[in-house]
Tab-separated table of C-alpha atoms in Angstrom:
chain	number	residue	atom	x	y	z
H	1001	MET	CA	14.254	-30.919	-11.702
H	1002	MET	CA	15.622	-27.584	-13.023
H	1003	SER	CA	14.849	-28.449	-16.579
H	1004	GLU	CA	11.359	-29.758	-16.048
H	1005	TYR	CA	9.752	-26.328	-16.590
H	1006	LYS	CA	11.633	-26.028	-19.911
H	1007	GLU	CA	10.260	-29.356	-20.967
H	1008	ILE	CA	6.697	-28.538	-20.075
H	1009	LEU	CA	6.980	-25.257	-21.827
H	1010	LYS	CA	8.228	-26.952	-25.014
H	1011	LYS	CA	5.131	-29.220	-24.874
H	1012	ALA	CA	2.843	-26.098	-24.283
H	1013	GLU	CA	4.222	-24.281	-27.188
H	1014	GLU	CA	3.252	-27.206	-29.405
H	1015	ALA	CA	-0.123	-27.808	-27.741
H	1016	ASP	CA	-1.434	-24.425	-26.693
H	1017	ALA	CA	0.355	-21.049	-27.211
H	1018	ARG	CA	-1.882	-19.519	-24.615
H	1019	ILE	CA	-0.626	-21.719	-21.946
H	1020	ALA	CA	2.850	-21.292	-23.068
H	1021	ASN	CA	2.641	-17.562	-22.646
H	1022	THR	CA	1.032	-17.911	-19.354
H	1023	LEU	CA	3.950	-20.168	-18.109
H	1024	LYS	CA	6.467	-17.644	-19.402
H	1025	TRP	CA	4.562	-14.953	-17.553
H	1026	LEU	CA	4.354	-16.840	-14.231
H	1027	LEU	CA	8.123	-17.612	-14.390
H	1028	LYS	CA	8.906	-13.793	-14.531
H	1029	ARG	CA	6.754	-13.490	-11.413
H	1030	CYS	CA	8.744	-16.405	-9.743
H	1031	ALA	CA	11.881	-14.455	-10.615
H	1032	LEU	CA	10.459	-11.261	-8.829
H	1033	GLU	CA	9.566	-13.392	-5.841
H	1034	THR	CA	12.848	-15.325	-5.662
H	1035	GLY	CA	15.236	-12.436	-5.832
H	1036	PRO	CA	18.290	-11.603	-7.962
H	1037	LYS	CA	20.930	-14.163	-9.096
H	1038	LEU	CA	24.116	-13.403	-10.888
H	1039	ASP	CA	24.686	-15.132	-14.273
H	1040	GLU	CA	26.810	-18.368	-13.663
H	1041	ALA	CA	29.540	-17.145	-16.048
H	1042	GLU	CA	32.685	-16.355	-14.101
H	1043	GLY	CA	33.053	-12.855	-13.061
H	1044	SER	CA	29.772	-11.860	-14.532
H	1045	THR	CA	27.842	-9.009	-12.917
H	1046	LYS	CA	24.664	-9.528	-15.027
H	1047	LEU	CA	21.580	-10.878	-13.378
H	1048	SER	CA	20.528	-14.311	-14.555
H	1049	ASP	CA	16.989	-14.672	-16.192
H	1050	ASP	CA	16.855	-18.294	-14.598
H	1051	ASN	CA	16.427	-17.238	-11.045
H	1052	GLY	CA	12.720	-18.138	-10.764
H	1053	LEU	CA	13.104	-21.743	-12.180
H	1054	GLU	CA	13.315	-23.441	-8.953
H	1055	MET	CA	10.190	-21.745	-7.608
H	1056	MET	CA	8.263	-22.501	-10.774
H	1057	ASN	CA	9.162	-26.263	-10.654
H	1058	GLU	CA	8.084	-26.182	-7.082
H	1059	PHE	CA	4.709	-24.871	-8.079
H	1060	LEU	CA	4.335	-27.294	-11.066
H	1061	HIS	CA	4.924	-30.130	-8.732
H	1062	SER	CA	2.645	-28.698	-6.050
H	1063	ALA	CA	-0.366	-30.882	-5.032
H	1064	ALA	CA	-2.850	-28.400	-6.448
H	1065	VAL	CA	-1.126	-28.635	-10.035
H	1066	ARG	CA	-0.150	-32.416	-9.814
H	1067	ASP	CA	-3.592	-33.599	-8.733
H	1068	LYS	CA	-5.434	-31.565	-11.125
H	1069	TYR	CA	-3.437	-31.570	-14.366
H	1070	PHE	CA	-0.843	-34.419	-14.227
H	1071	SER	CA	-1.659	-37.583	-16.002
H	1072	GLY	CA	0.406	-40.711	-15.199
H	1073	GLY	CA	2.814	-38.501	-13.185
H	1074	VAL	CA	3.563	-36.129	-16.169
H	1075	LEU	CA	2.024	-32.919	-17.519
H	1076	ASP	CA	1.455	-34.090	-21.218
H	1077	SER	CA	0.216	-32.294	-24.248
H	1078	GLU	CA	-3.359	-33.359	-23.809
H	1079	SER	CA	-3.353	-32.155	-20.058
H	1080	LEU	CA	-2.017	-28.840	-21.187
H	1081	ARG	CA	-4.626	-28.332	-23.764
H	1082	GLY	CA	-7.243	-28.977	-21.043
H	1083	ILE	CA	-5.903	-26.326	-18.710
H	1084	GLU	CA	-8.313	-23.268	-18.040
H	1085	GLN	CA	-6.005	-20.235	-18.006
H	1086	ASN	CA	-7.666	-18.317	-15.043
H	1087	GLU	CA	-7.935	-21.228	-12.966
H	1088	PHE	CA	-4.367	-22.141	-13.501
H	1089	GLN	CA	-3.373	-18.528	-12.487
H	1090	GLU	CA	-5.360	-18.692	-9.337
H	1091	LYS	CA	-3.669	-21.772	-8.396
H	1092	PHE	CA	-0.328	-20.058	-8.802
H	1093	PHE	CA	-1.237	-16.943	-6.719
H	1094	SER	CA	-2.643	-19.263	-4.055
H	1095	PHE	CA	0.756	-21.087	-3.985
H	1096	LEU	CA	2.466	-17.581	-3.664
H	1097	SER	CA	0.111	-16.665	-0.787
H	1098	GLN	CA	0.985	-19.926	1.148
H	1099	ARG	CA	4.776	-19.344	0.575
H	1100	GLY	CA	4.582	-15.665	1.916
H	1101	GLU	CA	7.010	-12.959	1.235
H	1102	MET	CA	10.728	-13.308	2.204
H	1103	GLU	CA	11.833	-11.963	5.474
H	1104	THR	CA	14.342	-9.533	3.957
H	1105	ASP	CA	14.028	-7.624	0.655
H	1106	PRO	CA	16.380	-9.568	-1.728
H	1107	TRP	CA	16.147	-6.753	-4.221
H	1108	ILE	CA	17.506	-3.928	-1.943
H	1109	GLN	CA	20.879	-3.987	-3.802
H	1110	TYR	CA	19.354	-4.083	-7.252
H	1111	PRO	CA	16.269	-1.634	-7.033
H	1112	LYS	CA	16.499	-0.408	-10.691
H	1113	GLU	CA	16.720	-3.983	-11.919
H	1114	PHE	CA	13.754	-4.995	-9.895
H	1115	ILE	CA	11.634	-2.141	-11.178
H	1116	ASN	CA	12.611	-2.844	-14.719
H	1117	LYS	CA	11.880	-6.508	-14.309
H	1118	LEU	CA	8.433	-5.747	-12.763
H	1119	ALA	CA	7.683	-3.304	-15.751
H	1120	VAL	CA	8.424	-6.281	-18.168
H	1121	TYR	CA	6.165	-8.599	-16.140
H	1122	ARG	CA	3.373	-6.198	-15.941
H	1123	ASN	CA	3.663	-5.541	-19.739
H	1124	CYS	CA	3.361	-9.218	-20.424
H	1125	GLY	CA	-0.092	-9.330	-18.867
H	1126	GLY	CA	-1.423	-12.704	-18.169
H	1127	THR	CA	-5.307	-13.120	-19.123
H	1128	ASP	CA	-6.040	-9.478	-18.255
H	1129	GLU	CA	-5.126	-7.148	-20.957
H	1130	ASN	CA	-7.117	-4.202	-19.423
H	1131	GLN	CA	-5.517	-3.917	-16.018
H	1132	SER	CA	-5.055	-0.138	-16.160
H	1133	LYS	CA	-8.876	0.287	-17.192
H	1134	ARG	CA	-9.745	-1.991	-14.265
H	1135	LEU	CA	-7.531	-0.092	-11.822
H	1136	MET	CA	-9.248	3.247	-12.792
H	1137	ASP	CA	-12.682	1.740	-12.639
H	1138	PHE	CA	-11.923	0.263	-9.173
H	1139	SER	CA	-10.549	3.704	-7.946
H	1140	LYS	CA	-13.679	5.479	-9.126
H	1141	LYS	CA	-15.998	2.922	-7.725
H	1142	ILE	CA	-14.640	3.219	-4.127
H	1143	ASN	CA	-14.127	6.875	-4.284
H	1144	ASN	CA	-17.513	8.253	-3.294
H	1145	ASP	CA	-15.821	10.985	-1.395
H	1146	PRO	CA	-13.663	13.414	-3.453
H	1147	LEU	CA	-11.131	13.532	-0.633
H	1148	ARG	CA	-11.198	9.831	0.023
H	1149	TYR	CA	-7.677	9.495	-1.555
H	1150	VAL	CA	-6.195	11.611	1.346
H	1151	TYR	CA	-7.719	9.448	3.975
H	1152	GLU	CA	-6.393	6.365	2.221
H	1153	ILE	CA	-2.937	7.680	1.986
H	1154	ILE	CA	-2.867	8.477	5.701
H	1155	GLN	CA	-4.238	4.948	6.453
H	1156	ASN	CA	-1.551	3.426	4.271
H	1157	ALA	CA	1.144	5.371	6.043
H	1158	ASP	CA	-0.242	4.250	9.453
H	1159	ASP	CA	-0.146	0.760	8.329
H	1160	CYS	CA	3.725	0.957	7.862
H	1161	GLU	CA	6.421	-0.059	10.092
H	1162	TYR	CA	8.461	2.789	11.938
H	1163	LYS	CA	11.258	0.864	13.633
H	1164	LYS	CA	14.023	2.866	12.045
H	1165	ALA	CA	12.430	6.249	13.001
H	1166	GLU	CA	11.931	4.957	16.724
H	1167	GLU	CA	15.545	3.872	16.855
H	1168	ARG	CA	16.633	7.212	15.840
H	1169	ASN	CA	14.088	9.030	18.078
H	1170	ILE	CA	12.385	10.546	15.023
H	1171	ALA	CA	8.685	11.526	15.358
H	1172	ARG	CA	6.184	9.427	13.445
H	1173	SER	CA	4.987	12.420	11.572
H	1174	MET	CA	3.300	12.738	8.202
H	1175	LYS	CA	3.479	15.850	5.859
H	1176	LEU	CA	1.148	16.855	3.129
H	1177	GLU	CA	2.417	19.771	1.177
H	1178	PHE	CA	0.141	21.390	-1.638
H	1179	ASP	CA	2.085	22.828	-4.562
H	1180	ALA	CA	0.889	24.053	-7.767
H	1181	GLY	CA	-0.870	21.037	-9.419
H	1182	GLU	CA	0.584	18.467	-7.081
H	1183	ILE	CA	0.879	17.100	-3.284
H	1184	TRP	CA	4.178	16.082	-1.731
H	1185	VAL	CA	3.449	13.435	0.805
H	1186	SER	CA	6.314	12.264	3.234
H	1187	TYR	CA	6.586	10.011	6.305
H	1188	PRO	CA	9.520	8.230	8.010
H	1189	GLU	CA	8.544	4.640	7.614
H	1190	ASP	CA	10.994	1.823	7.278
H	1191	GLY	CA	10.549	1.772	3.511
H	1192	MET	CA	8.709	-0.121	0.814
H	1193	THR	CA	9.740	-3.790	-0.075
H	1194	TYR	CA	9.531	-5.552	-3.248
H	1195	SER	CA	6.337	-7.148	-2.106
H	1196	ASP	CA	4.665	-3.735	-1.505
H	1197	ILE	CA	5.658	-2.534	-4.891
H	1198	ILE	CA	4.252	-5.556	-6.519
H	1199	ALA	CA	1.099	-5.065	-4.431
H	1200	ILE	CA	0.422	-1.535	-5.515
H	1201	THR	CA	0.631	-2.259	-9.234
H	1202	THR	CA	-2.257	-4.739	-9.286
H	1203	ILE	CA	-5.789	-5.569	-7.952
H	1204	GLY	CA	-6.087	-8.728	-6.056
H	1205	GLU	CA	-3.807	-10.634	-8.382
H	1206	SER	CA	-1.280	-11.729	-5.794
H	1207	ASN	CA	-1.816	-10.101	-2.519
H	1208	LYS	CA	-4.193	-12.696	-1.043
H	1209	LEU	CA	-3.179	-11.180	2.202
H	1210	LYS	CA	-0.081	-13.133	3.009
H	1211	LYS	CA	-0.117	-14.645	6.417
H	1212	LYS	CA	2.488	-13.225	8.619
H	1213	ARG	CA	3.007	-12.981	12.348
H	1214	ARG	CA	1.010	-9.774	12.579
H	1215	ARG	CA	-2.621	-8.706	12.337
H	1216	ILE	CA	-3.893	-8.924	8.685
H	1217	ILE	CA	-5.332	-5.464	8.204
H	1218	GLY	CA	-6.271	-5.308	4.610
H	1219	GLU	CA	-4.879	-5.771	1.071
H	1220	LYS	CA	-1.830	-3.570	0.747
H	1221	GLY	CA	-2.271	-0.931	-1.870
H	1222	MET	CA	-6.048	-1.179	-2.414
H	1223	GLY	CA	-6.806	2.077	-0.947
H	1224	PHE	CA	-3.719	3.672	-2.411
H	1225	LYS	CA	-5.173	3.257	-5.886
H	1226	THR	CA	-7.968	5.891	-5.053
H	1227	ILE	CA	-5.331	8.645	-5.962
H	1228	PHE	CA	-5.967	7.772	-9.693
H	1229	SER	CA	-9.346	9.308	-9.510
H	1230	VAL	CA	-7.751	12.726	-9.215
H	1231	CYS	CA	-4.096	12.193	-10.309
H	1232	ASP	CA	-2.651	11.284	-13.664
H	1233	PHE	CA	0.688	10.059	-12.081
H	1234	VAL	CA	2.450	9.591	-8.900
H	1235	GLU	CA	6.253	9.435	-8.250
H	1236	ILE	CA	7.364	7.200	-5.382
H	1237	HIS	CA	10.703	7.457	-3.605
H	1238	SER	CA	11.242	4.868	-0.843
H	1239	GLY	CA	14.587	3.722	0.415
H	1240	PRO	CA	16.498	2.727	-2.823
H	1241	TYR	CA	13.370	2.508	-5.002
H	1242	HIS	CA	12.441	5.473	-7.175
H	1243	PHE	CA	9.730	4.962	-9.768
H	1244	LYS	CA	6.662	6.457	-11.401
H	1245	LEU	CA	3.168	5.121	-12.042
H	1246	THR	CA	0.526	6.445	-14.318
H	1247	GLN	CA	-3.126	6.023	-14.522
H	1248	ASP	CA	-3.031	4.983	-18.182
H	1249	ASN	CA	-0.046	2.674	-17.845
H	1250	PHE	CA	0.348	0.946	-14.554
H	1251	GLU	CA	3.832	-0.401	-15.223
H	1252	PRO	CA	6.395	1.175	-13.060
H	1253	LYS	CA	8.938	3.349	-14.692
H	1254	TRP	CA	12.364	3.984	-12.996
H	1255	ILE	CA	13.174	7.506	-12.287
H	1256	GLU	CA	16.234	9.232	-10.816
H	1257	GLU	CA	16.438	9.588	-7.114
H	1258	LYS	CA	14.958	12.906	-5.839
H	1259	ASN	CA	17.634	15.233	-4.234
H	1260	GLY	CA	17.553	15.397	-0.580
H	1261	THR	CA	15.406	12.497	0.276
H	1262	ALA	CA	18.183	10.521	2.048
H	1263	GLN	CA	18.045	10.897	5.873
H	1264	ASP	CA	20.455	8.151	7.053
H	1265	GLY	CA	22.416	6.024	4.600
H	1266	ASP	CA	19.969	4.072	2.379
H	1267	TRP	CA	16.939	4.814	4.572
H	1268	SER	CA	14.958	7.761	3.620
H	1269	GLY	CA	11.374	6.934	4.661
H	1270	THR	CA	8.745	7.351	1.905
H	1271	GLU	CA	7.975	10.306	-0.335
H	1272	LEU	CA	5.205	10.618	-2.856
H	1273	ARG	CA	4.588	13.162	-5.537
H	1274	LEU	CA	0.865	13.231	-6.613
H	1275	HIS	CA	0.250	15.066	-9.757
H	1276	PHE	CA	-3.313	16.340	-10.236
H	1277	ASN	CA	-5.183	15.565	-13.572
H	1278	GLN	CA	-4.641	18.616	-15.954
H	1279	ASN	CA	-6.135	19.071	-19.498
H	1280	ILE	CA	-5.209	22.554	-20.305
H	1281	GLU	CA	-3.142	23.909	-23.112
H	1282	ASN	CA	-2.595	27.568	-22.425
H	1283	HIS	CA	0.429	27.758	-20.120
H	1284	ASP	CA	-0.728	30.892	-18.116
H	1285	VAL	CA	-4.303	29.524	-17.722
H	1286	GLU	CA	-2.611	26.170	-16.571
H	1287	ASN	CA	-0.616	27.908	-13.890
H	1288	GLN	CA	-3.704	29.754	-12.512
H	1289	LYS	CA	-5.677	26.652	-12.742
H	1290	LYS	CA	-3.099	24.787	-10.753
H	1291	ALA	CA	-2.926	27.439	-8.111
H	1292	ASP	CA	-6.666	27.669	-7.760
H	1293	GLU	CA	-6.959	23.799	-7.547
H	1294	LYS	CA	-4.164	23.734	-4.828
H	1295	ASN	CA	-5.978	26.216	-2.675
H	1296	LYS	CA	-9.307	24.679	-3.227
H	1297	VAL	CA	-8.283	21.135	-2.161
H	1298	TYR	CA	-6.413	22.596	0.929
H	1299	GLU	CA	-9.471	24.535	1.877
H	1300	GLN	CA	-11.714	21.516	1.441
H	1301	LEU	CA	-9.303	19.477	3.711
H	1302	LEU	CA	-9.356	22.126	6.535
H	1303	LYS	CA	-13.092	22.231	6.496
H	1304	LYS	CA	-13.470	18.468	6.583
H	1305	TYR	CA	-10.996	18.085	9.318
H	1306	GLY	CA	-12.128	20.686	11.651
H	1307	GLY	CA	-12.245	24.199	9.968
H	1308	THR	CA	-9.942	27.166	9.977
H	1309	LYS	CA	-8.392	29.123	12.842
H	1310	ASP	CA	-11.386	31.546	12.663
H	1311	SER	CA	-13.965	28.874	12.265
H	1312	VAL	CA	-13.418	25.725	14.002
H	1313	SER	CA	-15.935	22.955	13.890
H	1314	VAL	CA	-15.466	20.607	16.859
H	1315	GLN	CA	-18.193	18.178	15.479
H	1316	ASN	CA	-16.042	17.853	12.285
H	1317	ILE	CA	-12.973	17.085	14.287
H	1318	PHE	CA	-14.800	14.310	16.283
H	1319	LYS	CA	-16.263	13.072	12.958
H	1320	ASN	CA	-13.160	13.285	10.628
H	1321	CYS	CA	-9.995	14.058	12.432
H	1322	PRO	CA	-7.509	11.570	10.563
H	1323	ILE	CA	-5.143	10.959	13.436
H	1324	MET	CA	-7.806	10.514	16.229
H	1325	PHE	CA	-7.901	6.691	15.693
H	1326	THR	CA	-4.425	5.945	13.965
H	1327	ASN	CA	-2.113	3.475	15.664
H	1328	LYS	CA	1.233	4.817	14.612
H	1329	ILE	CA	0.995	8.337	13.015
H	1330	ASP	CA	1.242	10.797	15.925
H	1331	GLU	CA	1.560	13.924	13.918
H	1332	LEU	CA	-0.029	15.427	10.674
H	1333	CYS	CA	0.913	18.537	8.981
H	1334	ILE	CA	-1.000	19.748	5.984
H	1335	SER	CA	0.423	22.908	4.357
H	1336	CYS	CA	-0.149	25.038	1.423
H	1337	GLY	CA	2.274	27.920	0.893
H	1338	GLU	CA	2.589	29.915	4.095
H	1339	GLU	CA	-0.649	28.370	5.540
H	1340	LYS	CA	-0.575	25.025	7.524
H	1341	LEU	CA	-2.591	23.024	9.889
H	1342	VAL	CA	-0.642	20.825	12.493
H	1343	MET	CA	-2.483	18.006	14.216
H	1344	LYS	CA	-0.737	16.094	16.996
H	1345	ARG	CA	-1.990	13.302	19.284
H	1346	ARG	CA	-0.483	11.860	22.413
H	1347	VAL	CA	-1.630	8.874	24.337
H	1348	LYS	CA	-0.705	8.537	28.021
H	1349	GLU	CA	-1.627	6.465	31.157
H	1350	ASP	CA	-3.375	8.039	33.990
H	1351	ASN	CA	-4.027	5.580	36.909
H	1352	ASP	CA	-4.453	2.562	34.564
H	1353	THR	CA	-6.719	4.709	32.253
H	1354	LYS	CA	-5.490	5.780	28.760
H	1355	ILE	CA	-5.912	9.277	27.950
H	1356	GLU	CA	-5.666	10.584	24.308
H	1357	GLU	CA	-4.963	14.144	23.640
H	1358	ILE	CA	-5.512	15.839	20.241
H	1359	SER	CA	-4.179	19.293	19.388
H	1360	TYR	CA	-4.744	21.517	16.466
H	1361	ARG	CA	-2.439	24.404	15.579
H	1362	PHE	CA	-2.839	26.786	12.728
H	1363	ASN	CA	0.220	28.212	11.089
H	1364	LYS	CA	2.422	27.249	13.971
H	1365	ASP	CA	4.201	24.072	15.090
H	1366	ASP	CA	4.196	24.630	18.999
H	1367	GLY	CA	2.808	26.830	21.568
H	1368	GLU	CA	-0.618	26.979	22.944
H	1369	PRO	CA	-2.899	24.769	20.776
H	1370	ASP	CA	-5.729	26.733	18.988
H	1371	LEU	CA	-7.941	23.638	19.881
H	1372	SER	CA	-7.439	20.710	22.033
H	1373	LEU	CA	-9.441	17.556	22.870
H	1374	LYS	CA	-8.950	15.139	25.786
H	1375	CYS	CA	-10.501	11.824	25.574
H	1376	ILE	CA	-10.584	8.563	27.582
H	1377	ARG	CA	-9.316	5.812	25.204
H	1378	ILE	CA	-10.682	2.455	25.609
H	1379	GLU	CA	-9.256	-0.478	23.714
H	1380	LYS	CA	-10.473	-4.091	23.542
H	1381	LEU	CA	-8.942	-6.881	21.564
H	1382	VAL	CA	-11.648	-8.755	19.673
H	1383	LYS	CA	-11.323	-12.092	18.123
H	1384	PHE	CA	-14.003	-12.974	15.487
H	1385	ASP	CA	-15.166	-16.422	14.627
H	1386	TYR	CA	-14.514	-17.902	11.192
H	1387	GLU	CA	-17.744	-16.877	9.383
H	1388	LYS	CA	-17.505	-13.222	10.380
H	1389	TYR	CA	-13.942	-13.205	9.565
H	1390	LYS	CA	-14.458	-14.803	6.157
H	1391	SER	CA	-16.892	-12.106	5.203
H	1392	HIS	CA	-14.212	-9.609	5.326
H	1393	TYR	CA	-11.195	-11.577	4.427
H	1394	LYS	CA	-12.435	-14.588	2.422
H	1395	GLU	CA	-9.123	-15.014	0.527
H	1396	VAL	CA	-6.942	-15.291	3.494
H	1397	PHE	CA	-7.651	-18.705	4.741
H	1398	GLU	CA	-8.846	-21.525	2.513
H	1399	SER	CA	-10.748	-23.436	5.205
H	1400	GLU	CA	-11.934	-23.146	8.711
H	1401	ALA	CA	-9.463	-25.661	9.940
H	1402	ASP	CA	-6.666	-23.342	8.398
H	1403	TYR	CA	-8.179	-20.502	10.136
H	1404	ASN	CA	-8.281	-22.299	13.532
H	1405	ASN	CA	-4.754	-23.338	13.233
H	1406	GLU	CA	-3.497	-19.808	12.841
H	1407	GLU	CA	-2.097	-18.160	15.976
H	1408	ASP	CA	-4.525	-15.781	17.711
H	1409	GLU	CA	-2.408	-12.716	17.109
H	1410	VAL	CA	-3.125	-12.787	13.517
H	1411	LYS	CA	-6.863	-13.186	14.089
H	1412	THR	CA	-7.338	-10.623	16.896
H	1413	TYR	CA	-8.264	-6.952	16.192
H	1414	PRO	CA	-8.302	-3.881	18.447
H	1415	VAL	CA	-11.549	-1.958	18.796
H	1416	ILE	CA	-11.025	1.632	20.084
H	1417	VAL	CA	-13.610	3.994	21.658
H	1418	LEU	CA	-12.961	7.550	22.481
H	1419	ILE	CA	-14.968	9.296	25.156
H	1420	PRO	CA	-14.421	13.136	25.176
H	1421	VAL	CA	-13.956	14.667	28.629
H	1422	GLU	CA	-12.716	18.242	27.771
H	1423	VAL	CA	-12.423	20.580	24.770
H	1424	ARG	CA	-10.424	23.673	24.895
H	1425	GLN	CA	-9.976	26.595	22.431
H	1426	ASP	CA	-7.226	29.048	22.845
H	1427	GLY	CA	-6.527	27.548	26.295
H	1428	LYS	CA	-9.979	28.037	27.599
H	1429	PRO	CA	-12.523	25.076	28.234
H	1430	LEU	CA	-15.548	25.144	26.069
H	1431	SER	CA	-18.976	24.376	27.671
H	1432	VAL	CA	-21.313	21.750	26.010
H	1433	SER	CA	-23.465	24.599	24.533
H	1434	GLU	CA	-20.360	26.080	22.771
H	1435	ILE	CA	-19.511	22.713	21.199
């Protein structure tokens, strides 16, 4: 069976070069999804280029391909010429979705090799030769708020797993540090996997929300792409993976590890460096422009999230506080030079009633909050019927029967309502008229 792909490829090269190129491209994807394999030569430390053959043959013999394209049990030249390229690729990505991702990251020991192989895969393309343009158009289309990208970054961080931080009693905190022309973002998640990195370098190509034993909350990496409406590149440091993405070329490029990122062995959480768009030639003017932009964005965020120490808007806090409805992030620090805003939340039980407390501190980490909110937190798990579910996640389940057979945990979502009961400023309760 291992040679069947090669036999089909040979026929495709004679029948239709487009299909031959697609087969080569999909084999590269199979290699990424399978994990590394050492060359069979004795003592070799080189990774084999054939590690995706078994998965590729499995796809070629899947019912979706066999029933559609095979004639008399074989995929002959005539059948190859009749293949519609986009349809064939869709069947492949559906096949990947059904398989799901591997439980452990097989590339963890070969991160640089993975990034380089992913770059080659992205460079080969498939039918879409304008992916970078599509990514930019997409980010602008959904970015109707100039600060939307910050919200999306926070949401992406909240979607992550924090088991390693919890084991080490490390707070689930997130930092956004504004520097000249860039933002440094860090949070102590478990770390990106090969599957996450594949997802953030494309739109919808493969991440048909892989069905795992957890709630499906959305396509990983979709909101992340809003950063390219304001940034020309981003550096990502997560565990052993260190790479760069640019808005004009969405192939990942390996970069050297950032000094000081490691916290505990190979675990380092995730750190992003977002570089703002700059089109200035004069160096002095550029530096001033970067400083002005840094302060401008920081001030805009303060206003959006509740104001400054001297001008707090409780209404904006209720409307926009980014950690009020998070599930995992309990602390958010936004800083710019010596200035900073620290938001913390705590959920506790009080006679079977959940109480959520939000505190705002300006230019200090602890002590009396400058502003605090106390709310009753009501959570209810809601299970949607198939029609409502399909309207939001139409690619997850192929049929209603498929949906009904899935376990309830995947189809159940929490709805959260917060009812404010107390607002304090500088330790003193505010009246309704003051709010």
